[in-house]
Amino acid sequence: MGGIAYLVGMSKALPHPGPEAIDLSAVLDALRDPIRRAIVLMVAEEGERRCSSFLHCTTKTNLTYHVARLREAGVVRVRVEGPARIVSLRRAELDARFPGLLDAVLAGTRQDPPLARLVETA
Amino acid sequence: MGGIAYLVGMSKALPHPGPEAIDLSAVLDALRDPIRRAIVLMVAEEGERRCSSFLHCTTKTNLTYHVARLREAGVVRVRVEGPARIVSLRRAELDARFPGLLDAVLAGTRQDPPLARLVETA
DNA sequence: CCTATAGTTCAATAACAATTGGACCAAGGG
DNA sequence: CCCTTGGTCCAATTGTTATTGAACTATAGG
């Protein structure tokens, strides 16, 4: 293998903001949506999950959108593993930058019955 | 619309959600805007402030809009006093419902230099 | 190669959010 | 009463967000 076609296919690294570049408006913006909060809660409780494990929340296309918003805000990390995308929480970086914020939002999310129905331990 | 006599007896009490009706999505939605966070920070540090003391942030009309969003989300209380509106923070209710959330957001807001320029001790 | 699984991209739409300007209302002091 | 201060209401505009469907790319297994 060689040449341009090979390189194009290798665009695996997804853009993530650095730890210091995580912005409060962007984080609150990401966490304000119930679907995204459900995803974050599931990732917080299981450590790592594949994108496909969130398909009960919405459609495939829409999931790509919401996961990208969480990633671009610096809330989650997305890693490519074979054909799948593995989502994990950027807890240490978030806690360092905005102490207590994530835990407060997660606690509030757990108390939210309509939203808790979106949270599946798959 | 444009009524005259009918509006004279209009109630002065502005609608606020009850303590248990404060919704996480609505709160995060209210706090995601930098102008609104600046307002909340000023109210948090001074206790009470008139709407007009925020006019350096934006226009009069727009201020009505942002203060209403904060009030409807349950973040602030607005009281009519003569010709003025007095804004105060619903700290106890917010802390009871989402412990740590407000403090985390306020701390993050204080660290935000571009936003801190909107915060004036008037 | 064929197929299934996993996910992206694009274009369109619908809904909602922020901002502005002008007219208007309400209270208090000359 | 007039005038100023403080703020609301309305209509329009612009911008952003969420959601959908169809077409597409990428990887792994048979």
Coordinates of C-alpha atoms (C1' of nucleotides) in Angstrom, one line a residue:
Chain A
M1 CA 0.0 0.0 0.0
G2 CA 1.1 3.5 -0.7
G3 CA 0.2 6.9 -2.1
I4 CA -2.6 9.3 -1.4
A5 CA -5.5 6.9 -1.2
Y6 CA -3.8 5.1 1.6
L7 CA -3.3 8.4 3.6
V8 CA -6.8 9.5 3.1
G9 CA -8.1 6.3 4.5
M10 CA -5.8 6.8 7.6
S11 CA -7.6 9.9 8.9
K12 CA -8.2 8.1 12.1
A13 CA -7.3 10.7 14.7
L14 CA -10.4 12.7 15.7
P15 CA -9.8 16.3 16.9
H16 CA -10.1 16.8 20.7
P17 CA -9.5 20.1 22.6
G18 CA -6.4 20.1 24.8
P19 CA -7.0 20.1 28.6
E20 CA -6.5 23.8 28.9
A21 CA -8.6 24.6 25.9
I22 CA -11.8 23.2 27.4
D23 CA -14.3 26.0 27.6
L24 CA -17.1 26.4 30.1
S25 CA -19.6 27.6 27.6
A26 CA -18.9 24.7 25.4
V27 CA -19.1 22.2 28.2
L28 CA -22.4 23.6 29.5
D29 CA -23.7 23.6 26.0
A30 CA -22.8 20.0 25.5
L31 CA -24.3 18.9 28.8
R32 CA -27.5 20.8 28.4
D33 CA -29.0 18.2 26.1
P34 CA -30.7 15.2 27.7
I35 CA -29.5 12.7 25.2
R36 CA -26.0 13.9 25.6
R37 CA -26.3 13.8 29.4
A38 CA -27.6 10.2 29.2
I39 CA -24.6 9.3 27.1
V40 CA -22.2 10.9 29.5
L41 CA -23.8 9.2 32.5
M42 CA -23.5 5.8 30.8
V43 CA -19.9 6.4 30.0
A44 CA -19.3 7.6 33.5
E45 CA -20.7 4.4 35.0
E46 CA -19.2 1.9 32.6
G47 CA -15.8 3.5 31.8
E48 CA -15.9 2.8 28.1
R49 CA -18.6 2.2 25.6
R50 CA -18.9 1.8 21.9
C51 CA -21.1 4.3 20.0
S52 CA -23.4 1.6 18.8
S53 CA -24.4 0.9 22.5
F54 CA -26.2 4.2 22.5
L55 CA -28.4 3.4 19.5
H56 CA -31.5 3.1 21.8
C57 CA -31.3 6.8 22.4
T58 CA -31.7 8.0 18.9
T59 CA -30.8 7.3 15.2
K60 CA -27.3 6.5 14.0
T61 CA -26.8 9.8 12.2
N62 CA -28.0 11.8 15.2
L63 CA -25.7 9.8 17.5
T64 CA -22.7 10.8 15.3
Y65 CA -23.8 14.4 15.8
H66 CA -24.2 14.2 19.6
V67 CA -21.0 12.3 20.2
A68 CA -19.1 14.8 18.1
R69 CA -20.5 17.6 20.2
L70 CA -19.4 16.0 23.4
R71 CA -16.0 15.3 21.9
E72 CA -15.5 18.8 20.5
A73 CA -16.5 20.3 23.9
G74 CA -13.8 18.2 25.6
V75 CA -16.3 16.1 27.6
V76 CA -15.5 12.7 26.1
R77 CA -12.6 11.1 24.3
V78 CA -13.3 9.0 21.2
R79 CA -10.9 6.4 20.0
V80 CA -11.1 4.3 16.8
E81 CA -10.8 0.6 17.4
G82 CA -11.3 -1.5 14.3
P83 CA -14.7 -0.6 12.8
A84 CA -16.0 0.9 16.1
R85 CA -15.6 4.1 18.0
I86 CA -14.9 3.8 21.7
V87 CA -16.2 6.6 23.9
S88 CA -14.7 7.4 27.3
L89 CA -15.1 10.3 29.8
R90 CA -12.4 12.9 30.2
R91 CA -13.0 13.0 33.9
A92 CA -9.5 14.0 35.1
E93 CA -9.2 16.9 32.7
L94 CA -12.7 18.1 33.5
D95 CA -12.3 17.8 37.2
A96 CA -9.0 19.7 37.0
R97 CA -10.5 22.5 35.0
F98 CA -14.0 22.8 36.6
P99 CA -13.9 21.0 40.0
G100 CA -17.2 19.6 41.0
L101 CA -19.0 20.5 37.8
L102 CA -19.2 17.0 36.3
D103 CA -20.2 15.3 39.5
A104 CA -22.9 17.9 40.1
V105 CA -24.3 17.4 36.6
L106 CA -24.1 13.6 36.9
A107 CA -25.9 13.6 40.2
G108 CA -28.6 15.8 38.8
T109 CA -28.9 13.5 35.8
R110 CA -29.3 10.4 38.0
Q111 CA -32.2 12.1 39.8
D112 CA -34.0 12.8 36.5
P113 CA -36.5 9.9 36.0
P114 CA -37.5 10.6 32.4
L115 CA -33.8 10.8 31.4
A116 CA -32.8 7.8 33.5
R117 CA -35.0 5.7 31.1
L118 CA -32.5 6.5 28.4
V119 CA -29.7 5.1 30.4
E120 CA -29.2 1.4 29.7
T121 CA -26.5 -0.8 31.1
A122 CA -25.6 -2.6 27.9
Chain B
M1 CA -52.6 43.6 21.9
G2 CA -51.8 47.2 22.8
G3 CA -54.5 47.1 25.4
I4 CA -54.8 50.1 27.7
A5 CA -57.3 49.9 30.6
Y6 CA -57.2 46.1 30.7
L7 CA -53.5 46.0 31.6
V8 CA -53.7 48.5 34.4
G9 CA -54.6 45.9 37.0
M10 CA -52.0 43.4 35.7
S11 CA -50.3 41.4 38.4
K12 CA -46.9 42.5 39.4
A13 CA -45.7 39.0 40.4
L14 CA -43.4 37.6 37.7
P15 CA -43.7 33.8 37.2
H16 CA -40.9 31.7 38.9
P17 CA -40.7 27.9 39.0
G18 CA -41.1 26.4 42.4
P19 CA -38.0 24.9 44.1
E20 CA -38.9 21.3 43.0
A21 CA -39.7 22.4 39.5
I22 CA -36.2 23.6 38.7
D23 CA -35.0 21.5 35.8
L24 CA -31.4 20.6 35.1
S25 CA -31.6 21.1 31.3
A26 CA -33.2 24.5 31.9
V27 CA -30.5 25.6 34.4
L28 CA -27.6 24.4 32.2
D29 CA -29.3 26.1 29.3
A30 CA -29.5 29.4 31.2
L31 CA -25.9 29.2 32.4
R32 CA -24.4 28.3 29.1
D33 CA -24.6 31.9 27.8
P34 CA -21.7 34.2 28.8
I35 CA -23.8 37.3 29.3
R36 CA -26.2 35.4 31.6
R37 CA -23.2 33.9 33.5
A38 CA -21.8 37.4 34.0
I39 CA -25.2 38.5 35.4
V40 CA -25.3 35.5 37.8
L41 CA -21.8 36.1 39.0
M42 CA -22.5 39.8 39.7
V43 CA -25.7 38.9 41.6
A44 CA -23.8 36.1 43.5
E45 CA -21.2 38.6 44.6
E46 CA -23.4 41.5 45.5
G47 CA -26.5 39.9 46.8
E48 CA -29.0 42.0 44.9
R49 CA -28.8 44.2 41.9
R50 CA -31.2 46.2 39.7
C51 CA -31.6 45.2 36.1
S52 CA -30.3 48.6 35.0
S53 CA -26.9 47.8 36.6
F54 CA -26.3 45.2 33.9
L55 CA -26.8 47.6 31.0
H56 CA -23.0 47.6 30.2
C57 CA -23.5 44.0 29.1
T58 CA -26.0 44.5 26.3
T59 CA -29.0 46.5 25.3
K60 CA -32.1 47.2 27.4
T61 CA -34.3 44.9 25.3
N62 CA -31.8 42.1 25.2
L63 CA -31.3 42.4 29.0
T64 CA -35.0 41.8 29.5
Y65 CA -34.7 38.7 27.5
H66 CA -31.7 37.3 29.3
V67 CA -33.0 38.1 32.8
A68 CA -36.3 36.4 31.9
R69 CA -34.4 33.3 30.8
L70 CA -32.6 33.2 34.1
R71 CA -35.8 33.7 36.0
E72 CA -37.8 31.1 34.1
A73 CA -35.0 28.6 34.6
G74 CA -35.2 29.2 38.4
V75 CA -31.7 30.6 38.7
V76 CA -32.6 34.1 39.8
R77 CA -35.6 35.7 41.6
V78 CA -36.9 39.0 40.2
R79 CA -38.8 41.4 42.4
V80 CA -40.6 44.6 41.4
E81 CA -39.6 47.6 43.5
G82 CA -41.0 50.9 42.4
P83 CA -40.0 51.4 38.8
A84 CA -37.1 49.0 39.1
R85 CA -36.6 45.2 39.0
I86 CA -34.4 43.7 41.7
V87 CA -32.5 40.5 40.8
S88 CA -31.3 38.1 43.4
L89 CA -29.8 34.6 43.2
R90 CA -31.9 31.6 44.2
R91 CA -28.8 30.0 45.9
A92 CA -30.5 27.9 48.6
E93 CA -33.0 26.4 46.2
L94 CA -30.3 25.6 43.6
D95 CA -27.9 24.2 46.1
A96 CA -30.7 22.0 47.5
R97 CA -31.6 20.7 44.1
F98 CA -28.2 20.5 42.4
P99 CA -25.5 20.5 45.1
G100 CA -22.2 22.0 44.0
L101 CA -23.5 22.9 40.5
L102 CA -23.8 26.6 41.0
D103 CA -20.4 27.0 42.9
A104 CA -18.7 25.0 40.1
V105 CA -20.1 27.2 37.4
L106 CA -19.4 30.4 39.4
A107 CA -15.8 29.3 39.9
G108 CA -15.3 28.5 36.3
T109 CA -16.8 31.9 35.4
R110 CA -14.4 33.7 37.6
Q111 CA -11.5 32.1 35.9
D112 CA -12.7 33.2 32.5
P113 CA -10.9 36.4 31.6
P114 CA -12.9 37.6 28.6
L115 CA -16.1 37.1 30.6
A116 CA -14.7 38.7 33.7
R117 CA -14.6 42.0 31.8
L118 CA -18.4 42.0 31.7
V119 CA -18.5 41.8 35.5
E120 CA -18.7 45.2 37.0
T121 CA -19.0 46.0 40.6
A122 CA -21.6 48.8 40.2
Chain C
dC1 C1' -15.3 -11.1 -3.7
dC2 C1' -19.6 -10.7 -0.9
dT3 C1' -21.8 -9.3 3.1
dA4 C1' -22.7 -7.6 7.6
dT5 C1' -21.5 -4.3 11.1
dA6 C1' -20.2 0.4 12.4
dG7 C1' -20.1 4.8 11.5
dT8 C1' -19.6 9.3 8.5
dT9 C1' -21.1 12.9 5.3
dC10 C1' -24.3 15.7 3.0
dA11 C1' -28.5 18.3 2.2
dA12 C1' -32.7 19.6 3.8
dT13 C1' -35.8 20.9 7.3
dA14 C1' -37.8 22.4 11.5
dA15 C1' -37.3 24.4 15.7
dC16 C1' -35.4 27.4 18.8
dA17 C1' -32.1 31.3 20.4
dA18 C1' -30.1 35.8 20.3
dT19 C1' -30.2 40.4 18.8
dT20 C1' -32.2 44.8 17.2
dG21 C1' -35.4 48.9 16.8
dG22 C1' -39.5 51.1 17.7
dA23 C1' -43.4 51.8 20.4
dC24 C1' -45.1 51.4 24.6
dC25 C1' -46.1 51.3 30.0
dA26 C1' -45.2 52.5 34.9
dA27 C1' -43.4 55.1 38.9
dG28 C1' -41.6 59.2 40.9
dG29 C1' -40.0 64.0 41.0
dG30 C1' -40.2 68.6 39.6
Chain D
dC1 C1' -48.9 67.8 33.8
dC2 C1' -44.4 67.0 31.8
dC3 C1' -40.3 64.6 31.9
dT4 C1' -36.9 61.2 33.2
dT5 C1' -35.6 56.7 34.5
dG6 C1' -36.4 51.9 34.2
dG7 C1' -38.2 48.3 31.8
dT8 C1' -41.6 45.6 28.7
dC9 C1' -43.8 44.1 24.4
dC10 C1' -43.8 43.2 19.5
dA11 C1' -42.1 42.1 14.9
dA12 C1' -38.4 41.0 12.2
dT13 C1' -33.9 39.2 11.3
dT14 C1' -30.2 36.4 11.8
dG15 C1' -27.9 32.5 13.6
dT16 C1' -27.7 28.0 15.7
dT17 C1' -29.3 23.3 17.0
dA18 C1' -31.6 19.0 16.5
dT19 C1' -33.3 15.7 13.5
dT20 C1' -34.1 13.0 9.4
dG21 C1' -33.0 10.1 5.1
dA22 C1' -30.1 8.7 1.5
dA23 C1' -25.7 7.8 0.0
dC24 C1' -21.2 6.7 1.3
dT25 C1' -16.7 4.8 3.7
dA26 C1' -14.3 1.5 6.5
dT27 C1' -13.3 -2.9 8.7
dA28 C1' -13.8 -7.8 9.7
dG29 C1' -15.3 -12.4 8.5
dG30 C1' -16.7 -16.1 5.5

